[in-house]
Amino acid sequence: MFAVPSPVRQFAIAAALSCALVPAAIAQQSLPLDTRLNEQIIMVPAGPALDVKLETTLYKPAGPGPFPLLIINHGKSPGDPKAQSRDRFVYMAAQFVKRGYAVMVPMRTGFAHSTGTYTDYGCNMKANGYQQAGDIADVIAYARSLNWIDGERIVIAGQSYGGLASVALSTQELPGVRGVMNFAGGLKVHGGSCDWQQALVNAFAEYGRRNRIETLWMYGANDSYFGPQLVSRLYEAFNGNGGRVDLVAYGPFKHDAHTMLGSRDGQPIWLPEVERFLQRIGMPTEQVVAVAEPVPQAPTNYAALDDVAAVPFLPERGRQQYRAFLSKQTPRAFAVSSSGAWGWAEEGESVNERALAACQSASRQPCRLYTVDDYVVWSDTPDPGNNSATGRTE
């Protein structure tokens, strides 16, 4: 039984999302499902009475299976967990579907469209980790009841708060679970008197003493939440108390290594390490399923990228936004409408769709992409199937 301190504000991000005119959660709701990966949304029973329903993104190969399973666990965005967008982890999911896996991404109790109430144990990081791990264990039990899941070949991954929860899960004896992967795992408390770093060290020490499952950890040098000094303390606490861990401390990633797993450009960092870990724990690594690569938007040479005056329809404020957009990271996209609306997105997943959704939320006229990454894709003769408000699945 855990004592429950008064709640404090927590902030742990899964990926950096930026959209003009509209919250990321609204833009996310408009994203199409990824047909390449047979993406669908299911509700998974959880909780002591199995009366909580977890909004879960499912990807899987075509066919009857049974498929080995990856479960990916999300972080915590600022504010109300109910307002948090459904996490998808499309880049990681695609690599595992290619290798014949089914992939589940559950939103835990009280997050997004999952039912129930989010529980916050404040500075008690051990309790926070165990609380969230309970939902993951329920998803595992549900998945093992499905005839198209290979219940003896399961691997768990978690990013940020999901990484903390996954490490907490590694203290349990779970049938079929062969390994746990922690990407930038932890939870940071803003404000108050909580010594959250020491609380994390204490939690990881206990998790190490009780560890039952092999773990892989990946942390970057410029992680804005969990820097190298803290990571070293977490590792020493876990490993020094008997925990089985392979720590990969890689260098800087873009502006913030905390976003690496959700970035298109993070794959060359995490994939080789994950493949080595999967081989060590007896999980498949060979590609056995063909997944079509998204067709990139074609440059049109309509105008130079930095020719702000050439962007059609924009009022002065929109042109100011486009100037600011040109300093953003790739992947990125900027969309416009004949109504004068605009929207943009940088980094993370599905930037084309997010930019279009941001623009469309402020416009009754169709929005179209103007810029993708470092080139202009606009033309005066639009192709509705290629550059419309519905976009294309990335």
Tab-separated table of C-alpha atoms in Angstrom:
chain	number	residue	atom	x	y	z
A	1	MET	CA	0.000	0.000	0.000
A	2	PHE	CA	1.428	3.378	-1.026
A	3	ALA	CA	0.875	6.648	0.788
A	4	VAL	CA	-0.484	9.221	-1.643
A	5	PRO	CA	1.085	12.693	-1.419
A	6	SER	CA	-0.797	15.717	-2.686
A	7	PRO	CA	-0.627	15.930	-6.488
A	8	VAL	CA	2.044	18.069	-8.108
A	9	ARG	CA	2.328	19.180	-11.693
A	10	GLN	CA	4.282	16.754	-13.891
A	11	PHE	CA	5.595	17.159	-17.389
A	12	ALA	CA	7.086	14.346	-19.479
A	13	ILE	CA	6.856	14.534	-23.258
A	14	ALA	CA	6.759	11.742	-25.821
A	15	ALA	CA	7.671	13.870	-28.813
A	16	ALA	CA	7.880	17.533	-29.725
A	17	LEU	CA	4.806	18.682	-31.656
A	18	SER	CA	4.238	22.206	-32.967
A	19	CYS	CA	1.171	23.485	-34.823
A	20	ALA	CA	-0.072	27.013	-35.503
A	21	LEU	CA	-3.654	28.058	-34.792
A	22	VAL	CA	-4.772	24.817	-33.177
A	23	PRO	CA	-3.715	22.574	-30.271
A	24	ALA	CA	-1.842	19.432	-31.276
A	25	ALA	CA	-4.624	17.308	-29.759
A	26	ILE	CA	-7.172	18.743	-32.195
A	27	ALA	CA	-4.879	18.232	-35.171
A	28	GLN	CA	-4.169	14.674	-34.053
A	29	GLN	CA	-7.875	13.777	-34.088
A	30	SER	CA	-8.014	14.469	-37.836
A	31	LEU	CA	-5.117	12.209	-38.801
A	32	PRO	CA	-5.975	9.295	-41.077
A	33	LEU	CA	-5.210	5.754	-39.975
A	34	ASP	CA	-2.123	4.272	-41.591
A	35	THR	CA	-3.408	1.603	-43.971
A	36	ARG	CA	0.143	0.399	-44.709
A	37	LEU	CA	0.304	-0.924	-41.143
A	38	ASN	CA	-3.372	-1.956	-40.826
A	39	GLU	CA	-3.711	0.651	-38.087
A	40	GLN	CA	-6.869	0.510	-36.010
A	41	ILE	CA	-8.058	1.660	-32.583
A	42	ILE	CA	-9.334	-0.851	-30.047
A	43	MET	CA	-10.429	-0.580	-26.418
A	44	VAL	CA	-8.539	-2.889	-24.040
A	45	PRO	CA	-9.973	-3.826	-20.615
A	46	ALA	CA	-7.840	-2.883	-17.610
A	47	GLY	CA	-8.005	-2.182	-13.896
A	48	PRO	CA	-8.689	-4.494	-10.925
A	49	ALA	CA	-12.251	-5.102	-12.124
A	50	LEU	CA	-11.366	-4.810	-15.831
A	51	ASP	CA	-13.918	-1.998	-16.049
A	52	VAL	CA	-11.455	0.574	-17.450
A	53	LYS	CA	-11.123	0.734	-21.238
A	54	LEU	CA	-7.752	1.748	-22.655
A	55	GLU	CA	-7.730	3.477	-26.050
A	56	THR	CA	-5.119	1.405	-27.866
A	57	THR	CA	-3.579	1.824	-31.294
A	58	LEU	CA	-3.042	-1.516	-32.984
A	59	TYR	CA	-0.796	-2.274	-35.947
A	60	LYS	CA	-0.296	-5.726	-37.414
A	61	PRO	CA	0.707	-7.587	-40.537
A	62	ALA	CA	-1.949	-9.058	-42.783
A	63	GLY	CA	-2.849	-12.661	-42.107
A	64	PRO	CA	-3.979	-14.820	-39.190
A	65	GLY	CA	-0.756	-14.854	-37.157
A	66	PRO	CA	0.123	-15.688	-34.487
A	67	PHE	CA	2.421	-12.654	-34.360
A	68	PRO	CA	5.062	-11.758	-31.794
A	69	LEU	CA	4.053	-8.607	-29.956
A	70	LEU	CA	5.567	-5.222	-29.142
A	71	ILE	CA	3.773	-2.967	-26.634
A	72	ILE	CA	4.918	0.692	-26.705
A	73	ASN	CA	4.155	2.921	-23.718
A	74	HIS	CA	3.759	6.689	-23.919
A	75	GLY	CA	4.962	9.668	-21.885
A	76	LYS	CA	2.957	12.420	-20.221
A	77	SER	CA	2.264	15.761	-21.868
A	78	PRO	CA	1.669	18.883	-19.755
A	79	GLY	CA	-1.795	19.568	-18.432
A	80	ASP	CA	-4.846	17.347	-18.245
A	81	PRO	CA	-4.079	13.740	-19.294
A	82	LYS	CA	-7.548	13.562	-20.860
A	83	ALA	CA	-6.483	16.299	-23.290
A	84	GLN	CA	-3.412	14.338	-24.382
A	85	SER	CA	-3.401	13.067	-27.959
A	86	ARG	CA	-3.404	9.393	-28.831
A	87	ASP	CA	0.218	8.334	-29.173
A	88	ARG	CA	1.063	6.308	-32.282
A	89	PHE	CA	4.869	5.748	-32.484
A	90	VAL	CA	4.488	5.149	-36.213
A	91	TYR	CA	8.219	4.956	-37.000
A	92	MET	CA	8.929	2.258	-34.444
A	93	ALA	CA	5.715	0.410	-35.245
A	94	ALA	CA	6.568	0.275	-38.953
A	95	GLN	CA	9.947	-1.345	-38.280
A	96	PHE	CA	8.361	-4.010	-36.083
A	97	VAL	CA	5.488	-4.751	-38.486
A	98	LYS	CA	8.135	-5.296	-41.173
A	99	ARG	CA	9.607	-7.922	-38.873
A	100	GLY	CA	6.262	-9.676	-38.493
A	101	TYR	CA	5.167	-8.204	-35.157
A	102	ALA	CA	1.818	-6.934	-34.019
A	103	VAL	CA	2.215	-3.635	-32.150
A	104	MET	CA	-0.024	-2.161	-29.452
A	105	VAL	CA	0.234	1.418	-28.145
A	106	PRO	CA	-2.148	1.715	-25.159
A	107	MET	CA	-3.142	5.046	-23.654
A	108	ARG	CA	-3.126	4.341	-19.942
A	109	THR	CA	-5.958	5.023	-17.473
A	110	GLY	CA	-7.222	8.587	-17.704
A	111	PHE	CA	-5.172	9.505	-20.792
A	112	ALA	CA	-6.760	10.607	-24.089
A	113	HIS	CA	-9.938	8.594	-24.703
A	114	SER	CA	-9.139	5.896	-22.147
A	115	THR	CA	-11.683	5.753	-19.357
A	116	GLY	CA	-10.973	5.984	-15.646
A	117	THR	CA	-9.100	8.624	-13.654
A	118	TYR	CA	-5.378	9.259	-13.864
A	119	THR	CA	-3.669	8.677	-10.495
A	120	ASP	CA	-0.750	10.922	-9.510
A	121	TYR	CA	1.478	9.926	-6.583
A	122	GLY	CA	3.468	13.146	-6.766
A	123	CYS	CA	7.063	12.713	-5.624
A	124	ASN	CA	6.619	9.004	-4.881
A	125	MET	CA	8.246	7.806	-8.095
A	126	LYS	CA	8.152	4.155	-7.081
A	127	ALA	CA	4.385	4.371	-6.732
A	128	ASN	CA	4.023	6.290	-10.007
A	129	GLY	CA	5.957	3.619	-11.874
A	130	TYR	CA	4.078	0.715	-10.320
A	131	GLN	CA	0.692	2.381	-10.900
A	132	GLN	CA	1.362	2.822	-14.616
A	133	ALA	CA	2.908	-0.655	-14.918
A	134	GLY	CA	-0.389	-2.148	-13.795
A	135	ASP	CA	-2.068	-0.998	-16.995
A	136	ILE	CA	0.735	-2.482	-19.110
A	137	ALA	CA	0.357	-5.827	-17.336
A	138	ASP	CA	-3.384	-5.768	-18.109
A	139	VAL	CA	-2.659	-5.118	-21.798
A	140	ILE	CA	-0.258	-8.061	-21.821
A	141	ALA	CA	-2.890	-10.343	-20.280
A	142	TYR	CA	-5.463	-9.204	-22.834
A	143	ALA	CA	-3.059	-9.676	-25.748
A	144	ARG	CA	-2.153	-13.208	-24.627
A	145	SER	CA	-5.852	-14.128	-24.801
A	146	LEU	CA	-5.947	-13.373	-28.544
A	147	ASN	CA	-5.391	-16.311	-30.883
A	148	TRP	CA	-3.457	-14.145	-33.355
A	149	ILE	CA	-0.848	-13.114	-30.761
A	150	ASP	CA	2.122	-15.338	-29.948
A	151	GLY	CA	1.872	-15.116	-26.171
A	152	GLU	CA	5.364	-16.507	-25.648
A	153	ARG	CA	7.157	-13.795	-27.659
A	154	ILE	CA	6.428	-10.360	-26.213
A	155	VAL	CA	8.680	-7.338	-25.803
A	156	ILE	CA	7.865	-4.066	-24.025
A	157	ALA	CA	9.070	-0.535	-24.859
A	158	GLY	CA	8.430	2.762	-23.139
A	159	GLN	CA	9.376	6.391	-23.690
A	160	SER	CA	9.697	9.000	-20.910
A	161	TYR	CA	6.983	8.243	-18.308
A	162	GLY	CA	6.280	5.073	-20.291
A	163	GLY	CA	9.950	4.145	-19.855
A	164	LEU	CA	9.666	4.528	-16.088
A	165	ALA	CA	6.519	2.383	-16.143
A	166	SER	CA	8.235	-0.245	-18.293
A	167	VAL	CA	11.216	-0.481	-15.929
A	168	ALA	CA	8.748	-0.850	-13.033
A	169	LEU	CA	7.049	-3.621	-15.022
A	170	SER	CA	10.388	-5.469	-15.267
A	171	THR	CA	10.042	-6.335	-11.565
A	172	GLN	CA	7.225	-8.770	-12.357
A	173	GLU	CA	7.292	-12.355	-13.556
A	174	LEU	CA	5.227	-12.019	-16.729
A	175	PRO	CA	4.624	-15.076	-18.935
A	176	GLY	CA	5.897	-14.548	-22.464
A	177	VAL	CA	7.636	-11.203	-21.816
A	178	ARG	CA	11.269	-11.559	-22.850
A	179	GLY	CA	12.586	-8.004	-22.638
A	180	VAL	CA	11.900	-4.394	-21.686
A	181	MET	CA	13.253	-1.338	-23.548
A	182	ASN	CA	13.481	2.034	-21.810
A	183	PHE	CA	13.873	5.132	-23.989
A	184	ALA	CA	14.624	8.286	-21.965
A	185	GLY	CA	12.600	6.878	-19.090
A	186	GLY	CA	11.645	8.882	-16.028
A	187	LEU	CA	9.278	11.536	-14.720
A	188	LYS	CA	10.145	15.149	-13.898
A	189	VAL	CA	8.247	17.215	-11.342
A	190	HIS	CA	8.005	20.969	-11.867
A	191	GLY	CA	7.618	23.193	-8.833
A	192	GLY	CA	7.195	22.402	-5.172
A	193	SER	CA	9.789	20.947	-2.825
A	194	CYS	CA	10.049	17.499	-4.396
A	195	ASP	CA	13.589	16.229	-4.914
A	196	TRP	CA	12.377	14.337	-7.965
A	197	GLN	CA	15.842	13.279	-9.100
A	198	GLN	CA	16.599	11.502	-5.816
A	199	ALA	CA	13.090	10.064	-5.868
A	200	LEU	CA	13.822	8.575	-9.299
A	201	VAL	CA	17.125	7.139	-8.081
A	202	ASN	CA	15.318	5.516	-5.146
A	203	ALA	CA	12.698	4.074	-7.476
A	204	PHE	CA	15.263	2.632	-9.873
A	205	ALA	CA	17.169	1.121	-6.937
A	206	GLU	CA	14.045	-0.763	-5.864
A	207	TYR	CA	13.261	-1.788	-9.425
A	208	GLY	CA	16.812	-3.140	-9.711
A	209	ARG	CA	16.459	-5.211	-6.547
A	210	ARG	CA	13.221	-6.700	-7.821
A	211	ASN	CA	14.150	-6.941	-11.522
A	212	ARG	CA	13.052	-10.127	-13.305
A	213	ILE	CA	13.344	-9.232	-17.016
A	214	GLU	CA	16.281	-8.171	-19.232
A	215	THR	CA	16.289	-4.432	-20.001
A	216	LEU	CA	17.792	-2.112	-22.613
A	217	TRP	CA	18.108	1.607	-21.801
A	218	MET	CA	18.781	4.426	-24.277
A	219	TYR	CA	19.453	8.021	-23.172
A	220	GLY	CA	20.941	10.877	-25.214
A	221	ALA	CA	23.536	13.410	-24.115
A	222	ASN	CA	21.286	16.459	-24.576
A	223	ASP	CA	18.089	15.065	-23.048
A	224	SER	CA	16.381	18.110	-21.493
A	225	TYR	CA	14.808	16.032	-18.706
A	226	PHE	CA	17.278	13.322	-17.836
A	227	GLY	CA	20.862	14.388	-18.436
A	228	PRO	CA	23.962	12.165	-18.335
A	229	GLN	CA	24.716	12.751	-14.639
A	230	LEU	CA	21.224	11.711	-13.563
A	231	VAL	CA	21.213	8.769	-15.985
A	232	SER	CA	24.476	7.565	-14.460
A	233	ARG	CA	22.860	7.651	-11.011
A	234	LEU	CA	19.817	5.759	-12.264
A	235	TYR	CA	22.002	3.122	-13.898
A	236	GLU	CA	24.183	2.675	-10.816
A	237	ALA	CA	21.111	2.362	-8.593
A	238	PHE	CA	19.485	-0.237	-10.836
A	239	ASN	CA	22.548	-2.219	-11.862
A	240	GLY	CA	24.176	-1.987	-8.438
A	241	ASN	CA	21.157	-3.644	-6.879
A	242	GLY	CA	21.201	-6.576	-9.265
A	243	GLY	CA	19.123	-5.257	-12.143
A	244	ARG	CA	19.881	-6.650	-15.594
A	245	VAL	CA	20.507	-3.652	-17.846
A	246	ASP	CA	22.343	-2.722	-21.037
A	247	LEU	CA	22.753	1.075	-21.080
A	248	VAL	CA	23.313	2.812	-24.428
A	249	ALA	CA	24.344	6.410	-23.738
A	250	TYR	CA	24.424	8.020	-27.174
A	251	GLY	CA	25.412	11.571	-28.132
A	252	PRO	CA	23.291	14.660	-28.760
A	253	PHE	CA	20.190	14.377	-30.943
A	254	LYS	CA	18.932	17.539	-32.608
A	255	HIS	CA	17.712	20.081	-30.027
A	256	ASP	CA	16.632	17.477	-27.481
A	257	ALA	CA	17.380	13.760	-27.275
A	258	HIS	CA	14.181	13.291	-25.280
A	259	THR	CA	12.281	13.339	-28.593
A	260	MET	CA	14.496	10.822	-30.402
A	261	LEU	CA	12.128	7.827	-30.461
A	262	GLY	CA	9.279	9.835	-31.996
A	263	SER	CA	11.461	11.429	-34.663
A	264	ARG	CA	11.859	10.275	-38.241
A	265	ASP	CA	15.590	10.845	-37.885
A	266	GLY	CA	15.944	8.833	-34.666
A	267	GLN	CA	15.734	5.461	-36.370
A	268	PRO	CA	19.465	5.138	-37.224
A	269	ILE	CA	20.200	5.573	-33.511
A	270	TRP	CA	17.708	3.200	-31.905
A	271	LEU	CA	17.171	0.497	-34.525
A	272	PRO	CA	20.641	-1.167	-34.492
A	273	GLU	CA	20.655	-1.267	-30.685
A	274	VAL	CA	17.130	-2.662	-30.565
A	275	GLU	CA	17.991	-5.357	-33.111
A	276	ARG	CA	20.981	-6.463	-31.020
A	277	PHE	CA	18.785	-6.595	-27.924
A	278	LEU	CA	16.057	-8.559	-29.698
A	279	GLN	CA	18.598	-11.103	-30.930
A	280	ARG	CA	19.951	-11.532	-27.407
A	281	ILE	CA	16.517	-12.263	-25.930
A	282	GLY	CA	15.423	-14.560	-28.758
A	283	MET	CA	12.996	-12.271	-30.575
A	284	PRO	CA	12.702	-11.970	-34.398
A	285	THR	CA	14.802	-9.375	-36.231
A	286	GLU	CA	14.552	-10.374	-39.905
A	287	GLN	CA	12.242	-8.402	-42.184
A	288	VAL	CA	9.467	-10.696	-43.391
A	289	VAL	CA	6.658	-8.267	-44.311
A	290	ALA	CA	6.727	-5.712	-47.131
A	291	VAL	CA	5.551	-2.285	-45.989
A	292	ALA	CA	5.278	0.371	-48.678
A	293	GLU	CA	7.341	3.479	-48.065
A	294	PRO	CA	5.371	6.730	-48.213
A	295	VAL	CA	5.661	8.505	-51.536
A	296	PRO	CA	7.321	11.872	-50.891
A	297	GLN	CA	5.772	15.120	-52.035
A	298	ALA	CA	7.457	16.278	-55.238
A	299	PRO	CA	9.163	19.696	-55.404
A	300	THR	CA	7.456	22.016	-57.876
A	301	ASN	CA	9.929	24.905	-58.166
A	302	TYR	CA	6.953	27.221	-57.720
A	303	ALA	CA	9.170	29.615	-55.751
A	304	ALA	CA	12.328	29.698	-53.689
A	305	LEU	CA	11.850	28.266	-50.200
A	306	ASP	CA	12.683	31.568	-48.499
A	307	ASP	CA	10.597	33.754	-50.836
A	308	VAL	CA	8.034	34.802	-48.233
A	309	ALA	CA	6.191	37.096	-50.644
A	310	ALA	CA	5.486	34.174	-53.000
A	311	VAL	CA	3.381	32.234	-50.488
A	312	PRO	CA	-0.231	32.697	-51.664
A	313	PHE	CA	-3.189	33.951	-49.624
A	314	LEU	CA	-1.376	34.778	-46.396
A	315	PRO	CA	-2.053	37.946	-44.403
A	316	GLU	CA	0.928	39.690	-42.825
A	317	ARG	CA	0.693	37.644	-39.634
A	318	GLY	CA	0.772	34.482	-41.702
A	319	ARG	CA	3.894	35.670	-43.500
A	320	GLN	CA	5.516	36.316	-40.152
A	321	GLN	CA	4.636	32.761	-39.178
A	322	TYR	CA	6.153	31.425	-42.396
A	323	ARG	CA	9.391	33.313	-41.686
A	324	ALA	CA	9.486	31.701	-38.249
A	325	PHE	CA	8.662	28.306	-39.779
A	326	LEU	CA	11.795	28.463	-41.947
A	327	SER	CA	13.920	28.123	-38.796
A	328	LYS	CA	12.112	24.971	-37.628
A	329	GLN	CA	13.533	21.455	-37.700
A	330	THR	CA	12.800	18.860	-40.343
A	331	PRO	CA	10.613	16.985	-40.865
A	332	ARG	CA	8.320	19.979	-41.198
A	333	ALA	CA	5.400	21.173	-43.333
A	334	PHE	CA	3.480	24.404	-43.924
A	335	ALA	CA	-0.077	24.485	-45.291
A	336	VAL	CA	-2.244	27.332	-46.586
A	337	SER	CA	-5.819	27.957	-47.695
A	338	SER	CA	-7.472	30.463	-50.033
A	339	SER	CA	-9.344	31.696	-46.933
A	340	GLY	CA	-6.063	33.082	-45.581
A	341	ALA	CA	-5.646	30.364	-42.965
A	342	TRP	CA	-2.384	28.551	-42.410
A	343	GLY	CA	-0.944	25.783	-40.257
A	344	TRP	CA	2.443	24.204	-39.723
A	345	ALA	CA	4.101	21.316	-37.913
A	346	GLU	CA	7.658	20.286	-37.157
A	347	GLU	CA	9.332	17.094	-35.919
A	348	GLY	CA	7.543	14.017	-34.651
A	349	GLU	CA	5.141	11.975	-36.727
A	350	SER	CA	2.836	12.783	-39.659
A	351	VAL	CA	3.929	16.388	-40.070
A	352	ASN	CA	2.142	16.779	-43.432
A	353	GLU	CA	-1.166	15.658	-41.957
A	354	ARG	CA	-0.702	17.700	-38.794
A	355	ALA	CA	0.027	20.867	-40.760
A	356	LEU	CA	-3.021	20.300	-42.963
A	357	ALA	CA	-5.243	19.586	-39.950
A	358	ALA	CA	-4.016	22.720	-38.178
A	359	CYS	CA	-4.811	24.824	-41.228
A	360	GLN	CA	-8.143	23.136	-41.895
A	361	SER	CA	-9.371	23.745	-38.338
A	362	ALA	CA	-9.345	27.489	-39.108
A	363	SER	CA	-10.642	27.364	-42.680
A	364	ARG	CA	-13.826	26.451	-44.508
A	365	GLN	CA	-11.854	26.256	-47.742
A	366	PRO	CA	-9.555	23.304	-48.499
A	367	CYS	CA	-5.997	23.566	-47.237
A	368	ARG	CA	-2.986	22.461	-49.248
A	369	LEU	CA	0.656	21.948	-48.451
A	370	TYR	CA	2.948	24.748	-49.515
A	371	THR	CA	6.284	23.532	-48.143
A	372	VAL	CA	7.560	20.121	-47.035
A	373	ASP	CA	10.975	19.936	-45.378
A	374	ASP	CA	13.289	22.140	-47.481
A	375	TYR	CA	11.346	22.531	-50.718
A	376	VAL	CA	8.138	24.052	-52.057
A	377	VAL	CA	5.444	21.586	-53.199
A	378	TRP	CA	2.761	24.134	-54.133
A	379	SER	CA	1.438	24.465	-57.666
A	380	ASP	CA	-1.340	26.500	-59.272
A	381	THR	CA	-2.988	23.281	-60.475
A	382	PRO	CA	-3.558	21.165	-57.354
A	383	ASP	CA	-3.716	17.393	-57.381
A	384	PRO	CA	-6.543	16.641	-54.889
A	385	GLY	CA	-5.275	13.138	-54.227
A	386	ASN	CA	-1.750	14.314	-53.557
A	387	ASN	CA	-1.927	17.620	-51.705
A	388	SER	CA	-5.397	18.035	-50.207
A	389	ALA	CA	-6.782	18.611	-46.742
A	390	THR	CA	-6.951	14.873	-46.173
A	391	GLY	CA	-3.284	14.467	-46.991
A	392	ARG	CA	-1.563	11.154	-47.364
A	393	THR	CA	-0.562	8.669	-44.753
A	394	GLU	CA	3.069	8.965	-43.748
